[in-house]
Structures are given as C-alpha cells and as structure tokens.
CSV table of C-alpha atoms in Angstrom, one decimal:
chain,number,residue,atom,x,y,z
P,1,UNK,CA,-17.1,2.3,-12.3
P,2,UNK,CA,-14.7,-0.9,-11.9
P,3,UNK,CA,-16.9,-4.2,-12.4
P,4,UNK,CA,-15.7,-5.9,-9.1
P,5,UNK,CA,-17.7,-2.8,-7.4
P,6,UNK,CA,-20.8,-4.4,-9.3
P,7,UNK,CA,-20.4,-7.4,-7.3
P,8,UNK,CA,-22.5,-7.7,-3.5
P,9,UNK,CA,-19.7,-9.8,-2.5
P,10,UNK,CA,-16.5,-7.7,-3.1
P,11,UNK,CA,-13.1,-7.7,-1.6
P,12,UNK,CA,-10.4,-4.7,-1.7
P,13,UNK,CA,-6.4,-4.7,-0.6
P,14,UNK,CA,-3.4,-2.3,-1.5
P,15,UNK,CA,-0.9,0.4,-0.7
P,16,UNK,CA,-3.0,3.6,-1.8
P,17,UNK,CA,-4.9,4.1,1.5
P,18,UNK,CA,-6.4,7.1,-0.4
P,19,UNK,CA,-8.0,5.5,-3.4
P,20,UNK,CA,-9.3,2.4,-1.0
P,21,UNK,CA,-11.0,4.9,0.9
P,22,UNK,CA,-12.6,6.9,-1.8
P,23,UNK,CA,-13.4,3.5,-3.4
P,24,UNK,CA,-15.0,1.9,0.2
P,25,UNK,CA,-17.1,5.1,-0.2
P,26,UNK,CA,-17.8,4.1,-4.0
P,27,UNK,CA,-19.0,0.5,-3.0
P,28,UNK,CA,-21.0,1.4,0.1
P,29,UNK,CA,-22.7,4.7,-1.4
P,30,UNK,CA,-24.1,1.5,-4.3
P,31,UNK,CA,-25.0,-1.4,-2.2
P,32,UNK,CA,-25.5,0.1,1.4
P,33,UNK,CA,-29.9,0.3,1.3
P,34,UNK,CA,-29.7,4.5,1.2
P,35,UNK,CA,-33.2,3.9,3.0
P,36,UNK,CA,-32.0,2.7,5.8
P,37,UNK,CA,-28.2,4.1,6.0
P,38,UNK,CA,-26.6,3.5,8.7
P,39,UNK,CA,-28.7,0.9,10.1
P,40,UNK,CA,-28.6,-1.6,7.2
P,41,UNK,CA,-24.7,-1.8,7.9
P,42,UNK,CA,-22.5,-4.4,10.0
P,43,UNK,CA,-19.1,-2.7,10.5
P,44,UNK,CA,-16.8,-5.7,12.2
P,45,UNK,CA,-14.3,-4.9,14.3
P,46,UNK,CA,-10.8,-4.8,13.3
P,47,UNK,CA,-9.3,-8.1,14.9
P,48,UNK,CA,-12.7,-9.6,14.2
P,49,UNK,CA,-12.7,-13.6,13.4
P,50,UNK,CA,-13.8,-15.9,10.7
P,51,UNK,CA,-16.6,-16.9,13.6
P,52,UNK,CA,-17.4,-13.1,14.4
P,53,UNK,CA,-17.9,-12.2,10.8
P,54,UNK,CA,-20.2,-14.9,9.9
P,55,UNK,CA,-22.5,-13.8,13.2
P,56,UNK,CA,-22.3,-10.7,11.5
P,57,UNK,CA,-23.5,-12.3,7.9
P,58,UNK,CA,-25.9,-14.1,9.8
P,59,UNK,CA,-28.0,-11.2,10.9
P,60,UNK,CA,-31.2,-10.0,8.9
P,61,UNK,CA,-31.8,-6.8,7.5
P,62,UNK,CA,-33.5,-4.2,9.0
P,63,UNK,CA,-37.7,-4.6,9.4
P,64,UNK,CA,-38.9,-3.6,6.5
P,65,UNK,CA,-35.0,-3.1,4.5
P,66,UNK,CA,-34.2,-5.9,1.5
P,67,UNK,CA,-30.4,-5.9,2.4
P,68,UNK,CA,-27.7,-5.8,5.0
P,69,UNK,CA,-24.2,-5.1,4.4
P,70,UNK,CA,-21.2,-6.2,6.3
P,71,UNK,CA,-17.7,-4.3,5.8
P,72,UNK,CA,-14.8,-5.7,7.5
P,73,UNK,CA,-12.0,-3.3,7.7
P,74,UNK,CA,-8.6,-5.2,8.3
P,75,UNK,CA,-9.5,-8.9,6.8
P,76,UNK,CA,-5.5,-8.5,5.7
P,77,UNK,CA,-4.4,-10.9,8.7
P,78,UNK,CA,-7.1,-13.1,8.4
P,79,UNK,CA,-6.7,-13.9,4.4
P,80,UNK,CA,-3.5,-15.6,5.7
P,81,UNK,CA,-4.9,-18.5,7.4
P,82,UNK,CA,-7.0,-21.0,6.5
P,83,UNK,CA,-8.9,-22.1,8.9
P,84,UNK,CA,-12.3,-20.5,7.3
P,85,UNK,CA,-15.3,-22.2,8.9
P,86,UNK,CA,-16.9,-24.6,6.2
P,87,UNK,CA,-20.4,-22.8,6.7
P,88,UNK,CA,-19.0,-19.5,5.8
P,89,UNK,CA,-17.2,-21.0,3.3
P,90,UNK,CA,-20.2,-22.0,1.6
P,91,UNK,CA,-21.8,-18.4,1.7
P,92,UNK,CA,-18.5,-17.0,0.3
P,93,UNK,CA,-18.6,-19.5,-2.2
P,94,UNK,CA,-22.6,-19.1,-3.3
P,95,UNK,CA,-23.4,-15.4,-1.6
P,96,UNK,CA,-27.3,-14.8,-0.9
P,97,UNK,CA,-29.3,-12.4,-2.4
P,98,UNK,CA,-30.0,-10.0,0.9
P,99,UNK,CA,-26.6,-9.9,1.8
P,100,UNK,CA,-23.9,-7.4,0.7
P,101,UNK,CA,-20.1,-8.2,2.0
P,102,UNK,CA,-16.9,-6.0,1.5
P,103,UNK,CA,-13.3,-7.2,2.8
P,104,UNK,CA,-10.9,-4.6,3.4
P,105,UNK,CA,-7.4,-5.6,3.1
P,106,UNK,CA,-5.3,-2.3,4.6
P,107,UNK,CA,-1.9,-3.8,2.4
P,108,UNK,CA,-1.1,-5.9,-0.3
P,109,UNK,CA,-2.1,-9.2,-0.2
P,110,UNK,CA,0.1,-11.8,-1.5
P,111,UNK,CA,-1.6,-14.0,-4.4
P,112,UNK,CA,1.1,-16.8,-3.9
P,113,UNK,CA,-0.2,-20.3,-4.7
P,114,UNK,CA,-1.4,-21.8,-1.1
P,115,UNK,CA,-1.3,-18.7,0.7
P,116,UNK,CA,-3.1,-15.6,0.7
P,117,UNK,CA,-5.3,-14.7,-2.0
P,118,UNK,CA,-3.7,-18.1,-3.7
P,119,UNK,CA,-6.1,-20.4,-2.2
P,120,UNK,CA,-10.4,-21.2,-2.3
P,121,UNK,CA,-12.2,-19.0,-2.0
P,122,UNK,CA,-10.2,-16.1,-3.0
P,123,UNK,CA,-9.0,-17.9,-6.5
P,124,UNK,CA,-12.6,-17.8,-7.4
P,125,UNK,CA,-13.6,-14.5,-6.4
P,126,UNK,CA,-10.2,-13.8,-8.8
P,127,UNK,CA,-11.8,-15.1,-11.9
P,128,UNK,CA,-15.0,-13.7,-11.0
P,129,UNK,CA,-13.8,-10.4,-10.9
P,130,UNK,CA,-14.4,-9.8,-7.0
P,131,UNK,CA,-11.3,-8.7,-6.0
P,132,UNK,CA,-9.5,-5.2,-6.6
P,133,UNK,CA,-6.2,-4.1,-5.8
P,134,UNK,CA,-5.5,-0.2,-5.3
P,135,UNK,CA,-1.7,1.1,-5.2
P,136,UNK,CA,-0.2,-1.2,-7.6
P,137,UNK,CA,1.9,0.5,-10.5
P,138,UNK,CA,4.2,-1.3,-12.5
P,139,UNK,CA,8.0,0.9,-12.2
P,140,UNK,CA,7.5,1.5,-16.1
P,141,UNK,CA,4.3,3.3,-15.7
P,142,UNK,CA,4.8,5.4,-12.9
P,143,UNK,CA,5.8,8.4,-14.8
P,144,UNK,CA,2.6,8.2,-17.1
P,145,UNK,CA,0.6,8.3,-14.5
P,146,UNK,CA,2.4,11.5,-12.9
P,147,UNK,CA,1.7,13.1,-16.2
P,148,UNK,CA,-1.5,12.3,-16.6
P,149,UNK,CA,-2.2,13.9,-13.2
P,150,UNK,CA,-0.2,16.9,-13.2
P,151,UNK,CA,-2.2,17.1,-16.3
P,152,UNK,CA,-5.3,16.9,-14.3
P,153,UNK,CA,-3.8,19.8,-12.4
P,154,UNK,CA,-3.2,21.8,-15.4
P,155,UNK,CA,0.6,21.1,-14.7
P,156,UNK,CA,3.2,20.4,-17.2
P,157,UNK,CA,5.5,17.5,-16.0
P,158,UNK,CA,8.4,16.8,-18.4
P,159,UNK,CA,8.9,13.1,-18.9
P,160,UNK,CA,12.8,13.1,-17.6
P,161,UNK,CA,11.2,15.5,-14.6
P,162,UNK,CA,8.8,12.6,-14.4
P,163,UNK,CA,11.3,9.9,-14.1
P,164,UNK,CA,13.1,12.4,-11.5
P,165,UNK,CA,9.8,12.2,-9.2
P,166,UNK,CA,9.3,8.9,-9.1
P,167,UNK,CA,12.8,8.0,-8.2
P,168,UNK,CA,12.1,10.3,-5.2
P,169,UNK,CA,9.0,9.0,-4.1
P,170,UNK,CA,8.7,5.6,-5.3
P,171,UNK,CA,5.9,4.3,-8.1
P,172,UNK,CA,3.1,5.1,-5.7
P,173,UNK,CA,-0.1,6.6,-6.6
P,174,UNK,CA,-0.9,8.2,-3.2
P,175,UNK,CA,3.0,9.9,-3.0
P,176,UNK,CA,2.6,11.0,-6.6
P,177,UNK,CA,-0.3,12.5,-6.0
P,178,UNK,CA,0.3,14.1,-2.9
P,179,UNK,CA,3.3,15.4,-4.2
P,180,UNK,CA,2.0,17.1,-7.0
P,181,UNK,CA,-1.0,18.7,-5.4
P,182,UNK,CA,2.0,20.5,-3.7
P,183,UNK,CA,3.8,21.5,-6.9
P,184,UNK,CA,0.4,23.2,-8.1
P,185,UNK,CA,0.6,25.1,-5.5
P,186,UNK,CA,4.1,26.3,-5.7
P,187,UNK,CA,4.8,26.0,-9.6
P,188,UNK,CA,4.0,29.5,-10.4
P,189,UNK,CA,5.0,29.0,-14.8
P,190,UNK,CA,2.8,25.9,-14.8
P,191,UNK,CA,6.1,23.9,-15.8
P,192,UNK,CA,7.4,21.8,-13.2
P,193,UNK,CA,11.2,21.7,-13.2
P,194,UNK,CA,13.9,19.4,-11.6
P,195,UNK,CA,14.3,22.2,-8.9
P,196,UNK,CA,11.3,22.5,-8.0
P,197,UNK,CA,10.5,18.4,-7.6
P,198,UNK,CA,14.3,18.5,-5.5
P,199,UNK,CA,12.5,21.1,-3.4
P,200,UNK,CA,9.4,19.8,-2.5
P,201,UNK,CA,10.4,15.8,-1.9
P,202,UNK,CA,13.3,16.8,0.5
P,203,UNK,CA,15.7,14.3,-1.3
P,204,UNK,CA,19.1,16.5,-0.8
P,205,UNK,CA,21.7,14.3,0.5
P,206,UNK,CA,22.5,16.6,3.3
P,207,UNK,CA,19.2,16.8,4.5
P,208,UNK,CA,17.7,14.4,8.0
P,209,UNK,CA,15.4,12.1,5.7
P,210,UNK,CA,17.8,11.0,3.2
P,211,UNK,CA,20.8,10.5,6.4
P,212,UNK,CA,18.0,8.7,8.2
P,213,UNK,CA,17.9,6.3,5.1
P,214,UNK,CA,21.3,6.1,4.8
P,215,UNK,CA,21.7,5.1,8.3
P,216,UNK,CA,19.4,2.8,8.6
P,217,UNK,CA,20.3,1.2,5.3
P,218,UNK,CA,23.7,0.8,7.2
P,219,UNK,CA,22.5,-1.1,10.1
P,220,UNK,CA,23.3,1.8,12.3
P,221,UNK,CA,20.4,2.2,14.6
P,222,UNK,CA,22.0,4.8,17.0
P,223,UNK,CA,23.0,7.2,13.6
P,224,UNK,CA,19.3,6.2,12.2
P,225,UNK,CA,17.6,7.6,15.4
P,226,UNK,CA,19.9,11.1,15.4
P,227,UNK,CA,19.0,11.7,11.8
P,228,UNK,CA,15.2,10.6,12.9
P,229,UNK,CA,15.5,13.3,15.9
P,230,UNK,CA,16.9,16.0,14.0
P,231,UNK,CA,13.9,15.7,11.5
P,232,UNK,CA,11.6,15.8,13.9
P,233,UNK,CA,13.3,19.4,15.1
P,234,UNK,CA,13.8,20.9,11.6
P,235,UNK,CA,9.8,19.8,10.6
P,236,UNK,CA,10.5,17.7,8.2
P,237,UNK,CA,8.0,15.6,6.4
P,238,UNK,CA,7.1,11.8,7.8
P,239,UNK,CA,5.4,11.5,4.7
P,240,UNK,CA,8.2,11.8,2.6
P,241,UNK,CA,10.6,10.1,4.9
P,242,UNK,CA,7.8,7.0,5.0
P,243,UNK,CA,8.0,6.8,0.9
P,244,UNK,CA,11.7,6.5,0.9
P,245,UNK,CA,11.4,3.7,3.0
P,246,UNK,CA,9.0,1.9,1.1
P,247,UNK,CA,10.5,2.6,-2.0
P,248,UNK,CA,13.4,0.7,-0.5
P,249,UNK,CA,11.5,-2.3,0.7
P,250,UNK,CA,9.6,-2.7,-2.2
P,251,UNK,CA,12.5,-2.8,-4.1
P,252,UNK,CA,13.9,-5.9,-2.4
P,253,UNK,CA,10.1,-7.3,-2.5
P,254,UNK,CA,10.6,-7.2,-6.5
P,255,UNK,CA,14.0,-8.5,-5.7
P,256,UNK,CA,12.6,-11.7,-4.4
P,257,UNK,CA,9.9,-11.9,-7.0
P,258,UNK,CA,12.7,-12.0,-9.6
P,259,UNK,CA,14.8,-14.7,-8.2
P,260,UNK,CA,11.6,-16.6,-8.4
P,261,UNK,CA,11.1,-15.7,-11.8
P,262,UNK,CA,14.6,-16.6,-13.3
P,263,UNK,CA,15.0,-13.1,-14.2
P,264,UNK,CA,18.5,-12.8,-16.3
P,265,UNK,CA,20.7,-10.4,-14.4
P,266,UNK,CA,20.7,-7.8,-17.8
P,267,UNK,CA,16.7,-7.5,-16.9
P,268,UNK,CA,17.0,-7.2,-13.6
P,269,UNK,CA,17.3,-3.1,-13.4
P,270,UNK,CA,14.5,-2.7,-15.3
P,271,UNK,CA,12.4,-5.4,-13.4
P,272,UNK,CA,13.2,-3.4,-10.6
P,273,UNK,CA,12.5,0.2,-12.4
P,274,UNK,CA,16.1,1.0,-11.8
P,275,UNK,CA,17.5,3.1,-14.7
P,276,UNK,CA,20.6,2.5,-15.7
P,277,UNK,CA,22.4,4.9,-13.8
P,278,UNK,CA,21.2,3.6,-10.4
P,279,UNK,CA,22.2,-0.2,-11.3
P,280,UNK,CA,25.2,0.3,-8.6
P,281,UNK,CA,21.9,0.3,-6.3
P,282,UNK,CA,21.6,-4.0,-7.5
P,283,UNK,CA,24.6,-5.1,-5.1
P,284,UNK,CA,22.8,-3.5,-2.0
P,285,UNK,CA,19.3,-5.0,-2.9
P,286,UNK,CA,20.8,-8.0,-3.4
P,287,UNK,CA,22.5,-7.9,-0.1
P,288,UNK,CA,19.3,-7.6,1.8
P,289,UNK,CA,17.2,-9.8,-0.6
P,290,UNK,CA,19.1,-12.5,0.0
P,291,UNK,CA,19.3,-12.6,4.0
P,292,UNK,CA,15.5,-11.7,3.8
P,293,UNK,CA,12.6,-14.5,3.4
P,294,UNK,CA,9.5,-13.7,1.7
P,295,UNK,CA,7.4,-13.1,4.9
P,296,UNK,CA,10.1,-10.4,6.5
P,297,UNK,CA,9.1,-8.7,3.5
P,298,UNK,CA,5.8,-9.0,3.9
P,299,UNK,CA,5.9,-8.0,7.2
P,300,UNK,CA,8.1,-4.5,6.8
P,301,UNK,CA,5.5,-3.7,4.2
P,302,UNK,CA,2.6,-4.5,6.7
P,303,UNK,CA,4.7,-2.2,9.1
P,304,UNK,CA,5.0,0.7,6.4
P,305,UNK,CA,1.2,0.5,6.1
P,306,UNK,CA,0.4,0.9,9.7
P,307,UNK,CA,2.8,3.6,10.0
P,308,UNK,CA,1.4,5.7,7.5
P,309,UNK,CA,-2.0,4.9,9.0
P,310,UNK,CA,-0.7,6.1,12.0
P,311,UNK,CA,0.5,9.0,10.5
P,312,UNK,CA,-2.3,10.3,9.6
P,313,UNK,CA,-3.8,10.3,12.8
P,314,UNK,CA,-5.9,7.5,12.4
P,315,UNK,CA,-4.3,5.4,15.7
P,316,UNK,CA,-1.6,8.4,16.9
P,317,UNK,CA,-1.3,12.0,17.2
P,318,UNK,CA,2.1,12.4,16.2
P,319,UNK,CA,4.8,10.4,14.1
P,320,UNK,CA,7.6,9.8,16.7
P,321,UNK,CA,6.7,6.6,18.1
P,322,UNK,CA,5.4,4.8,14.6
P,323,UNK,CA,8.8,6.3,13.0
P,324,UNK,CA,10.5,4.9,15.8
P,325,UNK,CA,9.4,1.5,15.8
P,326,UNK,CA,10.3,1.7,11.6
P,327,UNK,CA,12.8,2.4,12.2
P,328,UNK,CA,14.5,-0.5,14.7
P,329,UNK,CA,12.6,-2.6,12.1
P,330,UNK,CA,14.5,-1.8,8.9
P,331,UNK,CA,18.1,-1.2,10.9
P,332,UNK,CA,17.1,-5.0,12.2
P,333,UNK,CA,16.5,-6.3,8.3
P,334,UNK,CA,19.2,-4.6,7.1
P,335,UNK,CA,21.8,-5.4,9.5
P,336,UNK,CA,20.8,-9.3,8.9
C-alpha cells in the first residue's frame, strides 16, 4: 500500500480516472470508521468552497464513532487559488486526530512554484508524503509498463509491438490498459502482433478518428466536425479518438516544459518520447507550443479530463456533445 494512503490527511490528482478511483476506494475502505460506514463520512459537493469544506471538517463524528472523514471530489479548481481561509489553513497545516480528509484532484495539478500544488500548504504535504499522483508515466517507460501488463494478462507484447501501442494511444496507464484487456480477448496465439494492435486502436489513416485529428490539427473546424459525424455513424470508439487527442496535447504540454528547461534541440525527441522517425512531428508541436501559454494547456487538458468523465456516463449519456465541444476547443488552439 503507497505510504501517502497511510496518512488521515491525504490528497490525490491525475489522468488515470481508473486507478484514482480504485485508489479513493483504497483510502476510504482504511480510514472511513467501517462501524459506522456511511454515516462517519462528509462527501462535499463538487463546486464546494474553501468555507464549505471547513463547515464540513468542522463537524463531529457520529455519537459514539472516534472519526469523521471528509472527501472532496473536484478540489482541482480550488488548489489554484489562494485565498485558503487562515483557520483552515491551520488544520491543513496541523490535522487533528478525529478527523480524516481526502482531496480529489480529477487532473493533473501543476506543481509550479506559486501556483498550484507549488505553494503552503501543498509544499508541505509534498515532503510529507501526502500527496499522490495517478496517470503519470514518463514516454520512456510506457512500453514496460505495457509489458508488464499484458504480462499480467498472460499476453506476450514484443517490445517494438510495445513501442507501436504506445505511439497509438499515448503513455497512459488507463488507455494501455484498456487496450490490452481488449487484445486478451482477441489474441487468440497469446502473441500480440503489429496487426493486431493496428486493429484494435483504429489508427489507419483512412479511418474517421485519425481524419478527425488531422482536421482538427489543421484548424479546419467544418472538416473536424464531418470526420467527428462520420464516427459517430460507423461506431467508432470515443475512447480511442479521446487518447489521440491527449496524446497530442500532452505533447505540446512537454513542449513547454522543455523550453523552460533549456532542453538542447538533439534531446528534444526524446523529451518528448518521439522516436526518431516521428521527429518531423517537432515543427508542428513547436507551432502550437509556441502560440499556446501554459494555462491554455492546462485548460485543454482539464477539457480532456471532463470529456472522458463524460464519456463514461458519469455527467452524459452519449459522446456527441462532450466530443463536440473538444473539438471547437483544439481547432481554436491550433488555429492560434
């Protein structure tokens, strides 16, 4: 068990909606008073304030119960601003013993210096080991991680077959995952094979996802939305579609983080898990990095989240209006 779930105080963000789920089941299942269940626990509402959740910290524990537990379930927004009240600054700062508290950040949140996570009290939950971040692979060690589950599934994944999926679906746990629960199912020699990875992430260039991308990546919003219609008709999945687009946007994220970082241009394919045959994809990224500031970034990648929240039903039944609203936001930032 990770050591930051040890903690009564705890805070969680990241891509991978499925492992912060499975791990917000983790935390509550150890420091939710099984006595009591439901009744020992403070769920705040999702555009809660600083004020609301400290009402919520404020309240005692069920007669006869030791503890209380708060969760707060999009604190995302929220770890942007600073204006924390200094009382509940305090009880972040020095948490009391009946209380348990878990923040639930539904993306990534930045750890830049002033902002974010990069400010008190967040710093110090850092070095205390509070704070876990779910969804966050390094390019390099994406493929490993595909092995190591397809091993898990009793698959055999081929490094260079490896390195094949993640260019289609982007170094991200819950895609890689997803993606080879599928090939268990329809890898009948227990080998996975290029073909079989081409098949089942829809990445042929004549296909509706990859001319949505295209499109879009184009600035062309009217081509973007009769590529996005004609998937819609031929079934395709938003899933897959959605990783593309992150991929993409991530990529110009690490962009930005490399400009910061003085990065020497010969580095800059593998600091952006590019091999060397997709380096021609450097002049477009640096296109878009370079009209984009930080917090567009941020805020496509806050978009991305929602819409895969929404794709799975949590907010909408279907994908049409979350793909649609994507996608006028990317054919906006690219067209910059």
């Amino acid at each position: 068990m990770s050591t930051w779930m040890n903690h009564s105080f705890a805070l969680i963000h990241g891509e991978d909606a499925d492992e912060r789920q499975r791990l917000v089941a983790e935390w509550k299942a150890k420091h939710v008073d099984s006595t009591w269940g439901e009744f020992g626990l403070r769920i705040c509402a999702e555009q809660a304030t600083w004020a609301e959740i400290y009402q919520a910290l404020q309240e005692p524990p069920p007669m006869g119960a030791d503890t209380v537990a708060v969760i707060v379930p999009s604190i995302g927004d929220l770890l942007m601003k600073k204006e924390i009240p200094d009382a509940l600054l305090r009880l972040l700062q020095d948490p009391p013993s009946h209380q348990r508290f878990l923040g639930v950040g539904l993306g990534t949140v930045t750890e830049a210096k002033g902002r974010g996570l990069g400010r008190a009290p967040w710093t110090q939950w850092m070095k205390q080991g509070r704070i876990h971040k779910v969804g966050e692979l390094a390019p390099k060690d994406a493929a490993a991680f595909a092995q190591q589950f397809a091993h898990t599934l009793g698959l055999k994944l081929p490094i260079d077959v490896a390195h094949y999926l993640i260019q289609q679906v982007g170094p991200h746990p819950a895609l890689i995952r997803r993606t080879l629960e599928v090939l268990d199912v329809a890898c009948r020699s227990r080998t996975v094979d290029l073909t079989e990875v081409q098949q089942v992430t829809f990445r042929l260039e004549a296909q509706n996802g990859f001319a949505w991308s295209k499109a879009w990546k184009s600035g062309q919003l009217s081509a973007a939305l009769d590529a996005l219609q004609k998937s819609f008709e031929d079934k395709e999945e938003p899933v897959k579609m959605l990783g593309q687009a992150r991929l993409e946007v991530e990529r110009v994220a690490r962009y930005l983080d490399a400009q910061a970082q003085r990065i020497a241009p010969h580095d800059l394919p593998d600091f952006l898990g590019l091999s060397p045959r997709q380096a021609f994809l450097i002049d477009d990224i640096r296109r878009v990095g370079t009209r984009l500031r930080r917090r567009d970034v941020q805020s496509l990648l806050h978009k991305l989240s929602q819409c895969d929240r929404d794709l799975k039903g949590l907010t909408l039944a279907g994908a049409r209006t979350p793909l649609l609203d994507l996608t006028l936001a990317l054919t906006r930032a690219w067209a910059r």
